[in-house]
Each structure stands twice: as structure tokens, then as C-alpha cells.
Short mmCIF file of C-alpha atoms in Angstrom, two decimals:
data_model
loop_
_atom_site.label_atom_id
_atom_site.label_comp_id
_atom_site.label_asym_id
_atom_site.label_seq_id
_atom_site.Cartn_x
_atom_site.Cartn_y
_atom_site.Cartn_z
CA MET A 1 -0.05 -0.05 0.02
CA SER A 2 1.43 3.29 -1.08
CA ASN A 3 1.73 6.26 1.30
CA HIS A 4 -0.41 9.32 0.93
CA ILE A 5 1.89 12.23 1.26
CA LYS A 6 0.92 15.96 1.34
CA TYR A 7 2.37 19.23 2.81
CA GLU A 8 0.44 21.45 5.03
CA LEU A 9 0.76 25.02 6.43
CA ASN A 10 -1.83 27.68 7.63
CA ASN A 11 -2.35 29.64 4.39
CA ASN A 12 -3.59 32.60 6.45
CA LEU A 13 -0.16 33.08 8.05
CA PRO A 14 3.10 34.34 6.48
CA LEU A 15 5.82 32.01 5.79
CA LEU A 16 9.58 33.11 6.68
CA LYS A 17 11.43 30.30 4.95
CA ALA A 18 10.78 31.03 1.22
CA ASP A 19 11.90 27.40 0.12
CA TYR A 20 9.72 25.57 2.61
CA SER A 21 6.84 23.60 1.19
CA GLY A 22 5.15 22.92 4.47
CA ASN A 23 4.95 20.23 7.11
CA ILE A 24 4.92 16.65 5.90
CA LEU A 25 1.78 14.47 6.29
CA VAL A 26 2.20 10.93 5.68
CA ASN A 27 -1.33 9.20 5.77
CA GLY A 28 -2.55 12.03 7.88
CA ARG A 29 0.26 11.85 10.50
CA PHE A 30 2.93 14.52 10.71
CA SER A 31 6.64 13.54 10.02
CA LYS A 32 9.94 15.55 10.19
CA ASP A 33 10.85 13.83 7.01
CA LEU A 34 10.00 11.01 4.70
CA VAL A 35 11.96 8.34 6.58
CA LYS A 36 9.75 5.88 8.31
CA LYS A 37 10.29 5.93 12.12
CA LYS A 38 11.25 2.79 13.83
CA THR A 39 9.05 1.85 16.75
CA HIS A 40 10.60 1.71 20.22
CA LEU A 41 8.47 -1.07 21.92
CA PHE A 42 11.35 -3.21 22.88
CA LYS A 43 13.62 -0.33 23.99
CA THR A 44 10.53 0.64 26.16
CA ILE A 45 10.11 -2.86 27.76
CA ARG A 46 13.90 -2.79 28.29
CA TRP A 47 13.66 0.39 30.17
CA LEU A 48 10.78 -0.80 32.31
CA VAL A 49 12.30 -4.12 33.40
CA LYS A 50 16.07 -3.30 33.72
CA ARG A 51 17.33 -2.07 36.93
CA ASN A 52 18.27 1.67 37.05
CA PRO A 53 21.91 1.86 38.35
CA GLN A 54 21.31 5.38 39.62
CA LYS A 55 17.99 4.31 41.41
CA GLU A 56 19.42 5.32 45.05
CA GLU A 57 20.71 8.66 43.76
CA LEU A 58 17.50 9.43 42.06
CA ALA A 59 15.32 8.72 45.16
CA LYS A 60 17.81 10.86 47.20
CA GLU A 61 17.56 13.88 44.89
CA LYS A 62 14.09 13.87 44.17
CA SER A 63 13.34 17.16 45.97
CA ILE A 64 16.72 18.78 45.52
CA ILE A 65 15.43 21.60 43.26
CA LYS A 66 14.99 24.79 45.23
CA VAL A 67 11.71 26.62 45.04
CA ASN A 68 11.51 30.46 45.19
CA LYS A 69 8.13 31.91 46.20
CA ILE A 70 7.04 34.55 43.64
CA ASN A 71 5.09 37.31 45.45
CA SER A 72 4.41 39.29 42.43
CA PHE A 73 5.03 39.05 38.64
CA GLU A 74 6.89 42.12 37.22
CA ASP A 75 7.48 43.57 33.76
CA ASN A 76 10.54 42.90 31.66
CA LYS A 77 11.41 39.54 33.33
CA ILE A 78 11.28 35.88 32.67
CA TYR A 79 10.23 33.68 35.60
CA TRP A 80 10.76 29.80 35.41
CA LEU A 81 7.53 28.13 36.90
CA GLY A 82 9.02 24.53 36.59
CA HIS A 83 9.45 21.99 33.86
CA SER A 84 8.93 23.77 30.51
CA CYS A 85 6.78 26.53 31.87
CA PHE A 86 7.92 30.21 31.87
CA TYR A 87 6.19 33.47 32.40
CA ILE A 88 7.73 35.99 30.06
CA ASN A 89 7.05 39.63 30.19
CA ILE A 90 8.38 41.91 27.55
CA ALA A 91 7.49 45.66 27.88
CA GLY A 92 4.16 44.76 29.58
CA ILE A 93 3.11 41.97 26.98
CA SER A 94 3.03 38.63 28.79
CA PHE A 95 3.62 35.16 27.60
CA ILE A 96 3.19 31.64 29.16
CA THR A 97 4.82 28.53 27.84
CA ASP A 98 3.46 25.10 28.12
CA PRO A 99 1.64 25.63 31.54
CA VAL A 100 1.53 22.39 33.55
CA PHE A 101 1.00 23.24 37.31
CA PHE A 102 -0.44 19.88 38.82
CA ASP A 103 0.22 15.93 39.02
CA LEU A 104 0.19 14.14 35.73
CA ILE A 105 -1.54 11.04 35.14
CA THR A 106 1.64 8.99 35.44
CA ASN A 107 3.88 11.45 37.41
CA LYS A 108 3.39 13.49 40.66
CA ARG A 109 4.87 16.90 40.74
CA ASP A 110 8.04 16.75 42.86
CA THR A 111 8.18 20.53 43.50
CA ALA A 112 5.68 23.04 44.93
CA LEU A 113 4.19 25.64 42.74
CA PRO A 114 6.19 28.77 43.21
CA PHE A 115 3.08 31.11 42.90
CA ASN A 116 -0.56 31.56 43.48
CA ILE A 117 -2.31 30.86 40.19
CA LYS A 118 -4.64 33.81 40.86
CA ASP A 119 -1.59 36.08 40.73
CA LEU A 120 -1.03 35.23 37.04
CA LYS A 121 -3.00 37.98 35.34
CA ASN A 122 -3.08 39.90 32.05
CA ILE A 123 -1.41 37.19 30.09
CA SER A 124 -1.71 37.96 26.39
CA TYR A 125 -0.51 34.72 24.84
CA LEU A 126 -0.47 31.12 25.66
CA LEU A 127 2.27 29.18 23.76
CA ILE A 128 1.98 25.37 23.37
CA SER A 129 4.86 23.50 21.86
CA HIS A 130 3.07 20.18 21.56
CA ASP A 131 0.26 17.96 22.90
CA HIS A 132 2.08 15.67 25.48
CA TYR A 133 0.51 15.83 28.87
CA ASP A 134 3.43 17.57 30.57
CA HIS A 135 3.29 20.28 28.11
CA LEU A 136 -0.51 20.71 27.31
CA SER A 137 -2.63 20.34 30.38
CA ILE A 138 -6.35 21.29 30.02
CA LYS A 139 -6.70 21.61 33.89
CA SER A 140 -3.84 24.01 34.13
CA ILE A 141 -4.97 26.25 31.11
CA SER A 142 -8.54 26.19 32.53
CA SER A 143 -7.02 27.57 35.83
CA LEU A 144 -5.81 30.61 34.02
CA LEU A 145 -8.82 31.52 32.30
CA GLU A 146 -10.63 33.28 35.41
CA ASN A 147 -7.97 35.91 35.46
CA ASN A 148 -6.92 35.85 31.74
CA PRO A 149 -10.21 35.65 29.74
CA ASP A 150 -8.74 37.43 26.70
CA MET A 151 -5.59 35.31 26.63
CA GLU A 152 -4.91 33.93 22.97
CA ALA A 153 -3.43 30.49 22.37
CA LEU A 154 -0.74 30.26 19.79
CA LEU A 155 -0.44 26.51 18.63
CA PRO A 156 0.80 24.04 16.37
CA LEU A 157 -1.27 22.80 13.48
CA LYS A 158 -4.22 20.52 14.31
CA THR A 159 -3.97 21.40 17.98
CA SER A 160 -7.03 23.58 18.20
CA GLU A 161 -9.14 20.46 18.44
CA LEU A 162 -8.09 19.90 22.03
CA PHE A 163 -9.60 23.46 22.71
CA ASN A 164 -12.99 22.64 21.25
CA SER A 165 -14.77 21.46 24.40
CA CYS A 166 -15.57 23.43 27.67
CA PRO A 167 -13.90 25.08 29.32
CA LEU A 168 -11.32 25.99 26.65
CA LYS A 169 -13.58 26.52 23.73
CA TRP A 170 -13.87 30.29 24.14
CA ILE A 171 -10.05 30.80 23.97
CA SER A 172 -9.11 32.81 20.86
CA ARG A 173 -6.52 30.78 18.98
CA GLN A 174 -4.19 30.43 16.01
CA GLU A 175 -2.54 27.55 14.37
CA ALA A 176 0.82 27.74 12.65
CA GLY A 177 3.21 25.20 10.61
CA TRP A 178 6.99 25.53 10.98
CA TYR A 179 8.58 28.82 10.03
CA GLN A 180 5.15 30.67 10.05
CA SER A 181 4.57 33.65 12.13
CA TYR A 182 1.21 34.43 13.92
CA ILE A 183 -0.64 37.47 12.84
CA ASP A 184 -2.33 40.52 14.69
CA LEU A 185 -0.22 40.51 17.76
CA LYS A 186 0.34 43.39 20.14
CA ASP A 187 2.85 46.25 19.74
CA ASN A 188 4.97 44.74 17.04
CA VAL A 189 5.50 41.53 18.69
CA ARG A 190 6.29 38.70 16.48
CA VAL A 191 5.96 35.03 17.35
CA THR A 192 7.13 32.42 14.93
CA PHE A 193 6.52 28.53 15.21
CA LEU A 194 9.70 26.64 14.34
CA PRO A 195 10.81 23.10 14.14
CA SER A 196 11.79 20.60 16.76
CA ASP A 197 12.77 16.83 16.44
CA HIS A 198 9.96 15.36 18.55
CA TRP A 199 6.58 13.69 18.20
CA CYS A 200 2.96 13.91 19.59
CA ARG A 201 0.36 11.71 21.20
CA ARG A 202 -2.26 11.80 23.83
CA GLY A 203 -4.26 8.68 23.19
CA LEU A 204 -3.72 5.24 21.68
CA PHE A 205 -4.45 6.02 18.09
CA ASP A 206 -3.57 9.73 17.55
CA GLN A 207 0.34 9.57 17.32
CA ASN A 208 1.47 12.62 15.21
CA LYS A 209 -1.92 13.71 14.25
CA ARG A 210 -0.96 17.09 15.67
CA LEU A 211 2.18 18.99 15.15
CA TRP A 212 4.89 19.96 17.43
CA GLY A 213 7.80 22.45 17.51
CA SER A 214 9.53 25.56 19.03
CA PHE A 215 8.84 29.27 19.31
CA MET A 216 10.86 32.49 18.55
CA ILE A 217 9.48 35.51 20.32
CA GLU A 218 10.79 38.97 18.92
CA HIS A 219 10.21 42.48 20.18
CA LYS A 220 12.29 45.48 18.79
CA GLY A 221 15.16 43.37 17.67
CA HIS A 222 15.29 41.15 20.96
CA LYS A 223 14.87 37.46 20.53
CA ILE A 224 13.76 34.78 22.98
CA PHE A 225 13.96 31.13 21.59
CA PHE A 226 11.71 28.57 23.53
CA ALA A 227 12.85 24.96 22.34
CA GLY A 228 9.91 22.88 23.46
CA ASP A 229 11.01 19.25 23.50
CA THR A 230 13.59 18.16 21.09
CA ALA A 231 16.15 15.34 20.10
CA TYR A 232 19.59 16.15 18.78
CA ASN A 233 19.20 17.65 15.15
CA GLU A 234 22.15 19.75 13.85
CA GLU A 235 20.68 20.47 10.47
CA MET A 236 17.25 21.54 12.00
CA TYR A 237 18.97 24.06 14.16
CA LYS A 238 21.16 25.23 11.40
CA ASP A 239 18.13 25.98 9.38
CA ILE A 240 16.45 27.73 12.41
CA LYS A 241 19.50 30.12 12.89
CA ASN A 242 19.71 30.74 9.13
CA THR A 243 16.12 31.75 8.87
CA MET A 244 15.68 33.68 12.15
CA GLY A 245 19.15 34.66 13.29
CA SER A 246 20.65 34.21 16.59
CA PRO A 247 18.55 34.54 19.64
CA ASP A 248 19.57 36.66 22.81
CA ILE A 249 18.12 34.01 25.20
CA CYS A 250 17.55 30.24 24.57
CA LEU A 251 15.18 28.54 26.96
CA MET A 252 16.62 24.78 26.46
CA PRO A 253 15.66 21.38 27.88
CA ILE A 254 18.33 19.58 29.70
CA GLY A 255 16.53 16.72 31.39
CA SER A 256 14.65 13.44 30.64
CA TYR A 257 17.66 12.04 28.67
CA SER A 258 18.33 8.72 30.72
CA PRO A 259 18.61 5.86 29.59
CA TYR A 260 20.37 7.37 26.59
CA TYR A 261 19.29 4.33 24.38
CA MET A 262 15.78 5.09 25.10
CA MET A 263 15.64 8.84 25.21
CA ARG A 264 17.98 10.07 22.57
CA ASP A 265 15.27 9.96 19.84
CA HIS A 266 12.91 12.17 21.98
CA HIS A 267 15.13 14.60 24.30
CA ILE A 268 18.58 16.12 24.31
CA ASN A 269 21.07 15.77 27.25
CA PRO A 270 23.01 18.71 28.59
CA GLU A 271 25.89 18.14 26.23
CA GLU A 272 23.66 18.14 23.25
CA ALA A 273 21.74 21.08 24.50
CA ALA A 274 24.85 23.01 24.76
CA ALA A 275 25.99 22.01 21.09
CA LEU A 276 22.48 23.17 19.77
CA PHE A 277 22.82 26.43 21.76
CA GLU A 278 26.19 27.04 19.95
CA ILE A 279 24.75 26.25 16.54
CA LEU A 280 22.11 28.77 17.37
CA GLY A 281 24.71 31.37 18.32
CA GLY A 282 22.72 32.07 21.46
CA LYS A 283 23.89 34.70 24.06
CA LYS A 284 22.34 33.41 27.23
CA PHE A 285 21.13 29.86 28.01
CA ILE A 286 18.34 29.22 30.56
CA PRO A 287 17.79 25.43 31.31
CA MET A 288 14.39 23.92 31.67
CA HIS A 289 12.59 20.36 31.71
CA TYR A 290 14.32 18.99 34.77
CA GLY A 291 13.68 18.67 38.38
CA THR A 292 9.87 19.32 38.49
CA TYR A 293 8.71 15.57 37.46
CA THR A 294 10.59 12.36 37.54
CA MET A 295 10.09 11.21 33.95
CA SER A 296 13.32 9.41 33.37
CA SER A 297 16.28 7.59 35.09
CA GLU A 298 18.70 10.41 35.85
CA PRO A 299 18.83 12.01 39.34
CA ALA A 300 17.11 15.59 39.53
CA GLY A 301 20.55 17.26 40.21
CA GLU A 302 22.49 15.67 37.47
CA PRO A 303 21.28 17.74 34.57
CA VAL A 304 22.63 20.91 36.28
CA ARG A 305 25.88 19.20 37.19
CA ARG A 306 26.58 18.37 33.61
CA ILE A 307 25.47 21.66 31.91
CA LYS A 308 27.69 23.53 34.18
CA LYS A 309 30.67 21.73 32.66
CA VAL A 310 29.61 22.60 29.07
CA ILE A 311 28.24 26.23 28.96
CA ASP A 312 30.41 29.17 29.79
CA LYS A 313 29.48 30.51 33.26
CA ASP A 314 28.88 33.99 31.86
CA LYS A 315 26.23 32.57 29.26
CA LEU A 316 24.53 30.12 31.69
CA ILE A 317 21.56 31.47 33.69
CA LEU A 318 20.43 28.82 36.39
CA LEU A 319 17.09 29.62 37.80
CA GLU A 320 15.42 28.12 40.86
CA ILE A 321 11.68 27.23 40.23
CA GLY A 322 10.14 30.53 40.83
CA GLY A 323 13.55 32.31 40.00
CA GLU A 324 13.69 35.43 37.75
CA TYR A 325 15.94 36.82 34.94
CA ASN A 326 15.84 40.56 34.16
CA LEU A 327 15.55 41.40 30.43
#
């Protein structure tokens, strides 16, 4: 049986990469390329049944990440709220990335929330990188709506369907393909949806039915790159730099990489994150995606110990959960 291949973009949005045909759909499922992905069933079984040599260290460090209580959110700052969630305020325009505040179906949150949800007000834009439960939480988004009724969701292609039922159906939203910029944003802000080497799934039968990716936020020449989740992919990151230029700040994942044989196709380790940061030509590196949930086999403190060895100390910005960085 031959594959049905098509290329998809949002025809209502501008495309920044002139030679890009669109996101590849193979039999209705998104793919980064036309190479058939291998399944990882046996790797998953191996991971589940094999003893973790770092088990004792993992248990000991489970709550090692410090939490700083946020009393108020201020303008022109980035706050790390845990995992892949950042509150970003640029000249009074506020963004929140991949908000996940509570326990997951399979993982409890290891750290306390550093803020009161009622204090998150006047959010202009909700950025969702992909549909995995540790990045797209219906409960968390719903909790933001009371104080942010005008918040607009900037989403990957095909993700709007997850917002079609109460209580999210009233949220204004746009969908973009890779290298497309969302339109009609405030005060000359530009947000562009960009590639990542990852995948999507929320149920048994919907793998890659929705797109995944990363974001570049731009305002008056200042650029913030939010990587979402990604495996190591040099060519993809070279394309991002060639199309968008180098970011001032890179929000990069450094956790959920162990065991390497299992995770290498899904997540980068600290050394790979540093290499992709160098490819982008970024100025400042802020780590994320570690310490908030136990989703892999490495101890909570290991990603930080490793990233300190490979990023220059004048470029590395290590935030506590609830920590802030002045723009």
C-alpha cells in the first residue's frame, strides 16, 4: 500500500522560509521527513524491566530543586515556573509557555508551585509547543482563564481540536506550521513557530496527528527562543539560525535523557543542548525540563551538574523554580 503524502501550512499566516513547502503529512500523520520512524516497543520494555543503576541517587535527589516563592510578577522579566513553563513579560506583554501546574496522570509533581495561580494576570499569549500531557494540560490552562479571559493561544497545526470543548472553547487561537509567524499580535511583537525533532500523542490512536515545535519571540530586535522538546538535530537547528538569526536568550531542555538508548530519539542531554545552543549562536542559556517531574532515570541534580561543565558561566543562567531573570 502506497503512502499518501501531502504538505500542510496555515495559508492565512506568513511563511518566513521561502523554500519551505510545508509540514509533511504521511497518511494523515505529521513527520519531520519521509523516512519511516522505527517503533521503540522493545526499548521501552527494556527500560521498564532493567534496573536503574542510579536508582538510589534518583530517590535521594528527588526534591533537590529549590523553589523560590513569587510574590508578584513584574514587567521585563522571565520567571521559570517549573518543567517547561515560563512566564515571560516583554514591555508589559506577557507570555506563558506550556503551563503544567499539577500532578500528571503518570507522574506526581516533585516540587511545589512557586506562585498563586490567581496572581497570574494579564497574560496575552499562551504558547503550546506540543500535545504531550507534560506540556499541554487542560486543567492548568483552565485555571488561568478566570484572570486571563482574553488570553490568546498560539498553537501548532491541528492542536485547536483539543480546545474545542468546555472550558477552553472560548479561547481565541491561531495554528501555525513550521516557519510561520502568527498575525495581529500586540505592539509589534512577532512570534514564529519553528521546528523541533520530537513527536505527539495523547491517546492510543492519535500519534503525530498534531504538530510539535518550538517558538521564537521577537520584540524590537530582541529574540527569545523557546525550544519545547527536541532530540539532537544539527541540520534543523542550522536552518532555524539561518532563517531567524541568533537569539539573545535560549530556553533549552536539559533533562529526561536517561537511559540514553531510550531517550536519545526524544530528548537532548545537557551536552547536546549546549551543542545546539552553539549552533544557534545564542547569548544566554536558561535550562528547563528537569527537576519538576521524575520522567526518566537520571537524578534530579545531574542535569545541572553536567550543563555547568559545558556552558560558559557568563552565558549560563541557572534559575530556581520561581527564579527570575531581568530582560
